[in-house]
Amino acid sequence: MKKKVIFVTKALWIGGIETALVNLLNNFDYENYDITLLVLKAELDMKDKVNSKCRLIIIDREQTVTFNDVYKYQRLYHLTEETDNPSILHSAMMWAVPAIKWAENRLYIRYIRDLLKNEHFDAAIIYSDVVAEAAIRAVNADKYLMFYHHGAMRHVYHDKIAYKKCNKIIAVSENQAMELRKFVPKYENKIITIHNLTDVDGIRAKAAEPTFEKFDKAKLNIVSVGRVSHEKGMDLAVKACAKLVKDGFANVCWWIVGDGPAMPEVKKTVSELNMEEYVNLVGMKENPYPYIKQADLYVQPSRFESFGLTIKEAMILDKPILSTDTLGAKEIIQNQKNCIICSCDEFDLAQNIKKIIDSSQLFNDI
């Protein structure tokens, strides 16, 4: 009899976590496992890449699915301190916000339960820790396993209820696992490491496909791929490029492949620094690998990175790599001769790129 396993994730937009999930689903043994994927947000860019043998359930109801919004309520709550007489407002907020949040989540969880018809699973794999609450309360399973993808321990909400309920907490790098044990020592025995899967043959095949954009081979083409969000540091890439140009290294073209919530900020930075001639914001690409393949240098400017899947992909394509100092990068790049790690700021990024440009030997070495 097949084992029944359900994966629960937030969305299937184009990103490193989602790519790793799709790789995992596509390498499962469907002869011995009955696999379901429950997606709690109808953003489905990668839906067609999921193995057709995997049952896909999409929640089409717009609702909050995590405790992350608690931070929004906290900010609203603290605003009341600025009033002349905050006591009444404080009292109201102290009672109203938790009550609204509690009711909202219970309704949402009941909705998911009804959708699943109380189906029983041998294991529930929570692939995005931000949906842990909904998954644990709504999914009926013998075991719960939760992947932890954050590289910034201090900047995320740690769901202690989920940690307590889960049988295993899966870090995607050993460095990340060590840091997580420091933050939740009570559950250190539950924490294990499983690296994200990469489809080596698939990456190389996709990298051979053409791009609409033409790379000027007379320039140093730098490529950065990732979700355009604060943690990925694409704004640092733009500032580093401006620093290069200011210092006389103008024969450069920096390609930023991706999209996300910080794109307006990044576009504004490009405009303010007059970098339109040097920075190409090509947007989200279903297949980013041809860009990486054509790069003279791959740069990962992340502020936080739990694993660094795009670094691994650039390594598969034999690219020289410069990455900021993150948990994932340190583990992947360790003892690799074609990779350099620098500090997480535009100045050190630019300085290391200049060193690479100035030294043909160093460029050949990496």
PDB file of C-alpha atoms in Angstrom, residues 123-241:
ATOM      1  CA  ALA A 123       3.232  12.473   6.756  1.00  0.00           C
ATOM      2  CA  ALA A 124       2.789  16.196   6.213  1.00  0.00           C
ATOM      3  CA  ILE A 125       5.853  18.024   4.918  1.00  0.00           C
ATOM      4  CA  ILE A 126       5.595  21.751   5.566  1.00  0.00           C
ATOM      5  CA  TYR A 127       7.877  23.131   2.875  1.00  0.00           C
ATOM      6  CA  SER A 128       7.433  26.779   3.773  1.00  0.00           C
ATOM      7  CA  ASP A 129       7.697  27.400   7.500  1.00  0.00           C
ATOM      8  CA  VAL A 130       5.526  30.525   7.228  1.00  0.00           C
ATOM      9  CA  VAL A 131       2.481  28.298   6.631  1.00  0.00           C
ATOM     10  CA  ALA A 132       3.262  25.950   9.524  1.00  0.00           C
ATOM     11  CA  GLU A 133       0.353  27.075  11.686  1.00  0.00           C
ATOM     12  CA  ALA A 134      -2.257  26.439   8.997  1.00  0.00           C
ATOM     13  CA  ALA A 135      -0.671  23.122   8.001  1.00  0.00           C
ATOM     14  CA  ILE A 136      -0.432  21.703  11.512  1.00  0.00           C
ATOM     15  CA  ARG A 137      -3.941  22.723  12.513  1.00  0.00           C
ATOM     16  CA  ALA A 138      -5.673  21.836   9.241  1.00  0.00           C
ATOM     17  CA  VAL A 139      -3.898  18.695   7.998  1.00  0.00           C
ATOM     18  CA  ASN A 140      -4.522  15.315   9.622  1.00  0.00           C
ATOM     19  CA  ALA A 141      -1.202  13.433   9.585  1.00  0.00           C
ATOM     20  CA  ASP A 142       0.774  10.943  11.695  1.00  0.00           C
ATOM     21  CA  LYS A 143       3.997  12.942  11.366  1.00  0.00           C
ATOM     22  CA  TYR A 144       4.874  16.549  10.603  1.00  0.00           C
ATOM     23  CA  LEU A 145       8.176  17.632   9.087  1.00  0.00           C
ATOM     24  CA  MET A 146       8.983  21.303   8.542  1.00  0.00           C
ATOM     25  CA  PHE A 147      11.589  22.793   6.207  1.00  0.00           C
ATOM     26  CA  TYR A 148      13.246  25.959   7.479  1.00  0.00           C
ATOM     27  CA  HIS A 149      14.499  28.234   4.687  1.00  0.00           C
ATOM     28  CA  HIS A 150      15.418  31.474   6.460  1.00  0.00           C
ATOM     29  CA  GLY A 151      18.975  32.745   6.616  1.00  0.00           C
ATOM     30  CA  ALA A 152      18.153  35.526   9.090  1.00  0.00           C
ATOM     31  CA  MET A 153      17.253  34.085  12.469  1.00  0.00           C
ATOM     32  CA  ARG A 154      16.594  37.442  14.123  1.00  0.00           C
ATOM     33  CA  HIS A 155      14.385  38.843  11.373  1.00  0.00           C
ATOM     34  CA  VAL A 156      11.686  36.159  11.196  1.00  0.00           C
ATOM     35  CA  TYR A 157       8.861  34.938  13.382  1.00  0.00           C
ATOM     36  CA  HIS A 158       9.790  31.681  15.134  1.00  0.00           C
ATOM     37  CA  ASP A 159       6.645  29.568  15.406  1.00  0.00           C
ATOM     38  CA  LYS A 160       7.201  27.744  18.697  1.00  0.00           C
ATOM     39  CA  ILE A 161       3.879  25.904  18.331  1.00  0.00           C
ATOM     40  CA  ALA A 162       5.090  24.443  15.039  1.00  0.00           C
ATOM     41  CA  TYR A 163       8.485  23.554  16.500  1.00  0.00           C
ATOM     42  CA  LYS A 164       6.778  21.675  19.319  1.00  0.00           C
ATOM     43  CA  LYS A 165       4.361  19.803  17.060  1.00  0.00           C
ATOM     44  CA  CYS A 166       6.792  18.851  14.281  1.00  0.00           C
ATOM     45  CA  ASN A 167       8.687  15.575  14.500  1.00  0.00           C
ATOM     46  CA  LYS A 168      11.597  16.999  12.506  1.00  0.00           C
ATOM     47  CA  ILE A 169      12.733  20.520  11.595  1.00  0.00           C
ATOM     48  CA  ILE A 170      14.757  20.451   8.383  1.00  0.00           C
ATOM     49  CA  ALA A 171      17.457  23.038   7.743  1.00  0.00           C
ATOM     50  CA  VAL A 172      18.750  23.301   4.174  1.00  0.00           C
ATOM     51  CA  SER A 173      22.381  23.857   5.168  1.00  0.00           C
ATOM     52  CA  GLU A 174      24.530  22.750   8.094  1.00  0.00           C
ATOM     53  CA  ASN A 175      25.425  26.347   8.963  1.00  0.00           C
ATOM     54  CA  GLN A 176      21.741  27.204   9.093  1.00  0.00           C
ATOM     55  CA  ALA A 177      21.053  24.184  11.321  1.00  0.00           C
ATOM     56  CA  MET A 178      23.748  25.310  13.772  1.00  0.00           C
ATOM     57  CA  GLU A 179      22.266  28.813  13.972  1.00  0.00           C
ATOM     58  CA  LEU A 180      18.727  27.485  14.374  1.00  0.00           C
ATOM     59  CA  ARG A 181      19.809  25.275  17.285  1.00  0.00           C
ATOM     60  CA  LYS A 182      21.114  28.400  19.026  1.00  0.00           C
ATOM     61  CA  PHE A 183      17.776  30.176  18.606  1.00  0.00           C
ATOM     62  CA  VAL A 184      15.557  27.260  19.626  1.00  0.00           C
ATOM     63  CA  PRO A 185      17.800  25.058  21.827  1.00  0.00           C
ATOM     64  CA  LYS A 186      14.756  23.353  23.309  1.00  0.00           C
ATOM     65  CA  TYR A 187      14.174  21.631  19.964  1.00  0.00           C
ATOM     66  CA  GLU A 188      17.788  21.100  18.884  1.00  0.00           C
ATOM     67  CA  ASN A 189      17.381  17.309  18.751  1.00  0.00           C
ATOM     68  CA  LYS A 190      14.660  17.695  16.133  1.00  0.00           C
ATOM     69  CA  ILE A 191      16.827  19.732  13.755  1.00  0.00           C
ATOM     70  CA  ILE A 192      18.435  17.902  10.831  1.00  0.00           C
ATOM     71  CA  THR A 193      19.997  19.034   7.547  1.00  0.00           C
ATOM     72  CA  ILE A 194      18.831  18.151   4.028  1.00  0.00           C
ATOM     73  CA  HIS A 195      20.301  20.181   1.174  1.00  0.00           C
ATOM     74  CA  ASN A 196      18.069  21.470  -1.597  1.00  0.00           C
ATOM     75  CA  LEU A 197      18.079  19.272  -4.691  1.00  0.00           C
ATOM     76  CA  THR A 198      19.424  20.557  -8.009  1.00  0.00           C
ATOM     77  CA  ASP A 199      18.603  19.130 -11.425  1.00  0.00           C
ATOM     78  CA  VAL A 200      22.089  19.180 -12.968  1.00  0.00           C
ATOM     79  CA  ASP A 201      21.157  17.809 -16.405  1.00  0.00           C
ATOM     80  CA  GLY A 202      18.035  19.974 -16.583  1.00  0.00           C
ATOM     81  CA  ILE A 203      19.972  23.136 -15.716  1.00  0.00           C
ATOM     82  CA  ARG A 204      22.592  22.473 -18.389  1.00  0.00           C
ATOM     83  CA  ALA A 205      19.950  21.726 -21.018  1.00  0.00           C
ATOM     84  CA  LYS A 206      17.941  24.866 -20.208  1.00  0.00           C
ATOM     85  CA  ALA A 207      21.100  26.986 -20.210  1.00  0.00           C
ATOM     86  CA  ALA A 208      21.576  26.165 -23.893  1.00  0.00           C
ATOM     87  CA  GLU A 209      18.289  27.855 -24.820  1.00  0.00           C
ATOM     88  CA  PRO A 210      18.477  31.355 -26.381  1.00  0.00           C
ATOM     89  CA  THR A 211      17.630  34.681 -24.721  1.00  0.00           C
ATOM     90  CA  PHE A 212      15.935  37.673 -26.338  1.00  0.00           C
ATOM     91  CA  GLU A 213      18.569  39.993 -24.887  1.00  0.00           C
ATOM     92  CA  LYS A 214      21.991  40.095 -26.523  1.00  0.00           C
ATOM     93  CA  PHE A 215      25.083  40.248 -24.343  1.00  0.00           C
ATOM     94  CA  ASP A 216      27.825  42.636 -25.480  1.00  0.00           C
ATOM     95  CA  LYS A 217      30.921  40.461 -25.321  1.00  0.00           C
ATOM     96  CA  ALA A 218      33.141  43.543 -25.265  1.00  0.00           C
ATOM     97  CA  LYS A 219      31.847  44.311 -21.757  1.00  0.00           C
ATOM     98  CA  LEU A 220      32.143  42.543 -18.429  1.00  0.00           C
ATOM     99  CA  ASN A 221      28.719  40.917 -18.088  1.00  0.00           C
ATOM    100  CA  ILE A 222      27.715  40.385 -14.469  1.00  0.00           C
ATOM    101  CA  VAL A 223      24.548  38.410 -13.687  1.00  0.00           C
ATOM    102  CA  SER A 224      22.516  38.210 -10.464  1.00  0.00           C
ATOM    103  CA  VAL A 225      19.416  36.000 -10.252  1.00  0.00           C
ATOM    104  CA  GLY A 226      16.825  36.010  -7.503  1.00  0.00           C
ATOM    105  CA  ARG A 227      13.615  37.366  -6.081  1.00  0.00           C
ATOM    106  CA  VAL A 228      13.816  41.139  -5.903  1.00  0.00           C
ATOM    107  CA  SER A 229      13.265  41.498  -2.173  1.00  0.00           C
ATOM    108  CA  HIS A 230      15.212  43.069   0.666  1.00  0.00           C
ATOM    109  CA  GLU A 231      16.944  39.853   1.714  1.00  0.00           C
ATOM    110  CA  LYS A 232      18.266  39.195  -1.804  1.00  0.00           C
ATOM    111  CA  GLY A 233      20.108  42.536  -1.900  1.00  0.00           C
ATOM    112  CA  MET A 234      19.535  43.523  -5.528  1.00  0.00           C
ATOM    113  CA  ASP A 235      19.698  47.165  -4.426  1.00  0.00           C
ATOM    114  CA  LEU A 236      23.265  46.465  -3.300  1.00  0.00           C
ATOM    115  CA  ALA A 237      24.039  45.205  -6.807  1.00  0.00           C
ATOM    116  CA  VAL A 238      22.877  48.504  -8.326  1.00  0.00           C
ATOM    117  CA  LYS A 239      24.898  50.533  -5.806  1.00  0.00           C
ATOM    118  CA  ALA A 240      27.974  48.368  -6.385  1.00  0.00           C
ATOM    119  CA  CYS A 241      27.622  48.920 -10.125  1.00  0.00           C
TER     120      CYS A 241
END
